[in-house]
PDB file of C-alpha atoms in Angstrom:
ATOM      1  CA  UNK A  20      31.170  11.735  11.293  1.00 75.00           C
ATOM      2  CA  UNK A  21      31.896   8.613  13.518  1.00 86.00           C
ATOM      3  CA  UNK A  22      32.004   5.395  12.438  1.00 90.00           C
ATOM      4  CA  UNK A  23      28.951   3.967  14.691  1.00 89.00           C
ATOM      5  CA  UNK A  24      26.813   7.121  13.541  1.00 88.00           C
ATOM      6  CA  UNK A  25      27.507   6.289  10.085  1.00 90.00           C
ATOM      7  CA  UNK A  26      26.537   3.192  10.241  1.00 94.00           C
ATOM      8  CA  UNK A  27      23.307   3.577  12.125  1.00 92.00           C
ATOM      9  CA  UNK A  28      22.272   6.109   9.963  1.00 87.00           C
ATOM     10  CA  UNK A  29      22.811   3.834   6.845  1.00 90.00           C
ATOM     11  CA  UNK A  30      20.806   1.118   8.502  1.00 94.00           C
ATOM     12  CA  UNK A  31      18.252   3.516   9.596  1.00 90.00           C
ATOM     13  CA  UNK A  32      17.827   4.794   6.011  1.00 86.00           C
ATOM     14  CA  UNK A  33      17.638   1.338   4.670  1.00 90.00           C
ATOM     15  CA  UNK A  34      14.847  -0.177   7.442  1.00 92.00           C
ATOM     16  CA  UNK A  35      12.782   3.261   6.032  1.00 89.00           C
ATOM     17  CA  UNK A  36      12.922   2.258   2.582  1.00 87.00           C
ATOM     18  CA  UNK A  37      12.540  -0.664   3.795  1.00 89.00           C
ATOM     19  CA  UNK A  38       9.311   0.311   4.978  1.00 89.00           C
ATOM     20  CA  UNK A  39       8.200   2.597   2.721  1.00 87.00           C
ATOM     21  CA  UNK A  40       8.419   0.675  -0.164  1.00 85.00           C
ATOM     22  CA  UNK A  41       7.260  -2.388   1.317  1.00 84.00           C
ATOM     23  CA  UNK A  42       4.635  -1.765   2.951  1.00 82.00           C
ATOM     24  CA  UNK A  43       3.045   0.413   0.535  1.00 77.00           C
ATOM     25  CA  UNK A  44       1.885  -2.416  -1.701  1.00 75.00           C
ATOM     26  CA  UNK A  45      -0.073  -3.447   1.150  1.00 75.00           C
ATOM     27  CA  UNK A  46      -2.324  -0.124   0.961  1.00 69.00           C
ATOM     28  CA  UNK A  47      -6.273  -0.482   0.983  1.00 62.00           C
ATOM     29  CA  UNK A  48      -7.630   1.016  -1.999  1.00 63.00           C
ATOM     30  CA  UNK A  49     -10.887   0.642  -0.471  1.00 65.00           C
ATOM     31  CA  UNK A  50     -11.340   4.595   0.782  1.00 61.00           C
ATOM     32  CA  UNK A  51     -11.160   5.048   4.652  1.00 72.00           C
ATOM     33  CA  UNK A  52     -11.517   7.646   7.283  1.00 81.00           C
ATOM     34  CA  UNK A  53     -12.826  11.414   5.910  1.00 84.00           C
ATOM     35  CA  UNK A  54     -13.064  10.076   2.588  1.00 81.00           C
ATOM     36  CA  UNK A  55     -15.349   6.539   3.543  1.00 82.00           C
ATOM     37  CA  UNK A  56     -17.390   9.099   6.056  1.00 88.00           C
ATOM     38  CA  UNK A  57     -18.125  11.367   2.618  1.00 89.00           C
ATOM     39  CA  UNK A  58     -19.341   8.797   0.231  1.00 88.00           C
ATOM     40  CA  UNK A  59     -21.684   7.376   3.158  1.00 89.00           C
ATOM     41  CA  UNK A  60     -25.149   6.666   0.884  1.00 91.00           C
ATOM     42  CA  UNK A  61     -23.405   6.998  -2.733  1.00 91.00           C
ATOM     43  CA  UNK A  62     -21.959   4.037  -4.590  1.00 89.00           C
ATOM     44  CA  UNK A  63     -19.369   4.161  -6.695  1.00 86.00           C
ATOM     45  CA  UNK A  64     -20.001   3.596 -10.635  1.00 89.00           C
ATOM     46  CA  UNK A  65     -17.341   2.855 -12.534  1.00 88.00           C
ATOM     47  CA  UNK A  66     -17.722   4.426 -15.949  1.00 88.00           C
ATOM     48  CA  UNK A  67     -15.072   4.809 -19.553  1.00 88.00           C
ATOM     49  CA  UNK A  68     -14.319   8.281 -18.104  1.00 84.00           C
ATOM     50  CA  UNK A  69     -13.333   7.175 -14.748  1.00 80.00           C
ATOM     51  CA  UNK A  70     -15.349   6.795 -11.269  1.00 81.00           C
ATOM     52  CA  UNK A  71     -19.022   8.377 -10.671  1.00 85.00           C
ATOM     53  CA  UNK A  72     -21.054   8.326  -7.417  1.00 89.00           C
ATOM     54  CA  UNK A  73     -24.739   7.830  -7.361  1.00 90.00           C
ATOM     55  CA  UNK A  74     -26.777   8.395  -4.570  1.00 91.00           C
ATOM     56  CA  UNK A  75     -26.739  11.417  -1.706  1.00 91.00           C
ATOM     57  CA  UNK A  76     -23.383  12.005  -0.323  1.00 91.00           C
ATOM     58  CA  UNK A  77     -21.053  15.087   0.650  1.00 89.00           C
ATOM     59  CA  UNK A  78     -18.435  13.778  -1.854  1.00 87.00           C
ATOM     60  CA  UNK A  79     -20.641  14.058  -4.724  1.00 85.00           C
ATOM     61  CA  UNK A  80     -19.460  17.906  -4.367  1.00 85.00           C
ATOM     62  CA  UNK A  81     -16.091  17.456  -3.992  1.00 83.00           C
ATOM     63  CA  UNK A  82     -13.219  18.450  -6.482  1.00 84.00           C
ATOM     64  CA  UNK A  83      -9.832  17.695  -7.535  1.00 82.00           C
ATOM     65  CA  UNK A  84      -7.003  19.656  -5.728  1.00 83.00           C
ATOM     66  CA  UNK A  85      -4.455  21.252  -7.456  1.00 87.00           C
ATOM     67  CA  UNK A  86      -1.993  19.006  -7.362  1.00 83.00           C
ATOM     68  CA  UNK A  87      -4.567  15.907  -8.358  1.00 82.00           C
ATOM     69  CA  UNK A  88      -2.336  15.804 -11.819  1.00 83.00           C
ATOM     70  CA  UNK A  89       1.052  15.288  -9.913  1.00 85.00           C
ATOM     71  CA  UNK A  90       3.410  12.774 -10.556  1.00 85.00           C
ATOM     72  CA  UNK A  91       2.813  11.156  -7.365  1.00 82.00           C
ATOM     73  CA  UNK A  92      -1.083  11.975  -6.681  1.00 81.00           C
ATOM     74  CA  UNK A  93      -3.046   9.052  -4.924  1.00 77.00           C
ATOM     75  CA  UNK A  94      -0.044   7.374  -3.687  1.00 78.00           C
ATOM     76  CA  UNK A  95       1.370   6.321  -7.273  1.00 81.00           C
ATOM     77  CA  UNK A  96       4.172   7.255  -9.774  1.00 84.00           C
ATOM     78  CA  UNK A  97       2.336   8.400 -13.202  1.00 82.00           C
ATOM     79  CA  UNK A  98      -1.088   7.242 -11.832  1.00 79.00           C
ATOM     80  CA  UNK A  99      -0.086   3.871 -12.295  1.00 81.00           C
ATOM     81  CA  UNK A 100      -1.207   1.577  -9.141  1.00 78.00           C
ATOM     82  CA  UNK A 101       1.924  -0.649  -9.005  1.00 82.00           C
ATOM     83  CA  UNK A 102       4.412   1.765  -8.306  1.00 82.00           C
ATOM     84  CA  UNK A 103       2.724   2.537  -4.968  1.00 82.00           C
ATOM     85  CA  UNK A 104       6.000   1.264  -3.318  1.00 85.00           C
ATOM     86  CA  UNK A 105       8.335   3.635  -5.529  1.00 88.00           C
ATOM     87  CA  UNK A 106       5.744   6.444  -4.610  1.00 86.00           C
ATOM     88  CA  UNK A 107       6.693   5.493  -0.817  1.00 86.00           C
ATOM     89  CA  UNK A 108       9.851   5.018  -1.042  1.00 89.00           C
ATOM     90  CA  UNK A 109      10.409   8.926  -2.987  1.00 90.00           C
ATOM     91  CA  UNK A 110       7.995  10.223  -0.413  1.00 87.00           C
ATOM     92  CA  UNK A 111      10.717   8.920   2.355  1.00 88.00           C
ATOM     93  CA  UNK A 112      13.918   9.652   0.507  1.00 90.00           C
ATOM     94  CA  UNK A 113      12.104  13.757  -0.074  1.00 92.00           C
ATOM     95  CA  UNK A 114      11.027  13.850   3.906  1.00 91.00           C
ATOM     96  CA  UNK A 115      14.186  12.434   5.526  1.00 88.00           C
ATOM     97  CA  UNK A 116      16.295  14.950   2.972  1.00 91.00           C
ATOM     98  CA  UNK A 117      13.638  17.800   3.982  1.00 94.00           C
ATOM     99  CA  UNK A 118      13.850  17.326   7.759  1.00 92.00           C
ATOM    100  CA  UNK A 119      17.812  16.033   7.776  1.00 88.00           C
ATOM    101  CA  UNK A 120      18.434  19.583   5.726  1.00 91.00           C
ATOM    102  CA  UNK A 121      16.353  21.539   8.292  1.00 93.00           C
ATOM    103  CA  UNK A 122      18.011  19.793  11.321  1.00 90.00           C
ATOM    104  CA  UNK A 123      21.324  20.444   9.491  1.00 87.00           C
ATOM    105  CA  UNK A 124      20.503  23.988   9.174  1.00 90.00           C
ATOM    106  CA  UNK A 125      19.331  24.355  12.839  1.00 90.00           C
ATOM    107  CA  UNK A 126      21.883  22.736  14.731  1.00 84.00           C
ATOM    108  CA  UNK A 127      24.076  24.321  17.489  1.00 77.00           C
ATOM    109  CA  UNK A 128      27.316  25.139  16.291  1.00 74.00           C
ATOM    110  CA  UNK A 129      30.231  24.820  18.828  1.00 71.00           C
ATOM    111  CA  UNK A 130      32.835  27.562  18.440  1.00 61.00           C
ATOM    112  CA  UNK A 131      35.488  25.523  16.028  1.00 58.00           C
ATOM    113  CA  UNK A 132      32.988  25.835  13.067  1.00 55.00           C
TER     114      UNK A 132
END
């Protein structure tokens, strides 16, 4: 690999995690888009077991996915809200390594290799 393609992939990696880590911390927990349209006349009750909506909504009916128990469900590492950033930044480093692998795998071979 050349020098200058080196380099502006290392710089390129860097301004993602950059990115991803940075800018995660400044995530809204406040729910938006499908799930803000779902809770539309419920409120949201905090109780000792975790977060109950009163009212009439659609979300009211809604359940966990399979992966809610993950080690990087709702955008955190361990459930823990301030890792947000390390969640982004392993969500980069897995998609960049998942699409540079397919790319790699894909490419056009010329006939010395």
């Amino acid at each position: 690999m050349s020098a200058p393609r080196r380099r502006f992939l290392l710089v390129f990696g860097l301004f993602i995690l950059v990115i991803a880590g940075g800018v995660a911390y400044f995530a809204d927990s406040a729910p938006d888009g499908l799930d803000a349209v779902t809770q539309r006349g419920c409120t949201v009750v905090e109780t000792d077991q975790g977060e109950r909506l009163d009212g009439q909504c659609i979300a009211q009916h809604a359940q966990d996915h399979a992966l809610a128990g993950g080690p990087l469900a709702d955008y955190t590492v361990g459930g823990d809200g301030r890792w947000t950033g390390v969640a982004g930044v392993i969500g980069a480093v897995v998609t960049l390594g998942a699409a540079g692998g397919l790319f790699w795998g894909l490419r056009r071979r010329t006939g010395g290799e």
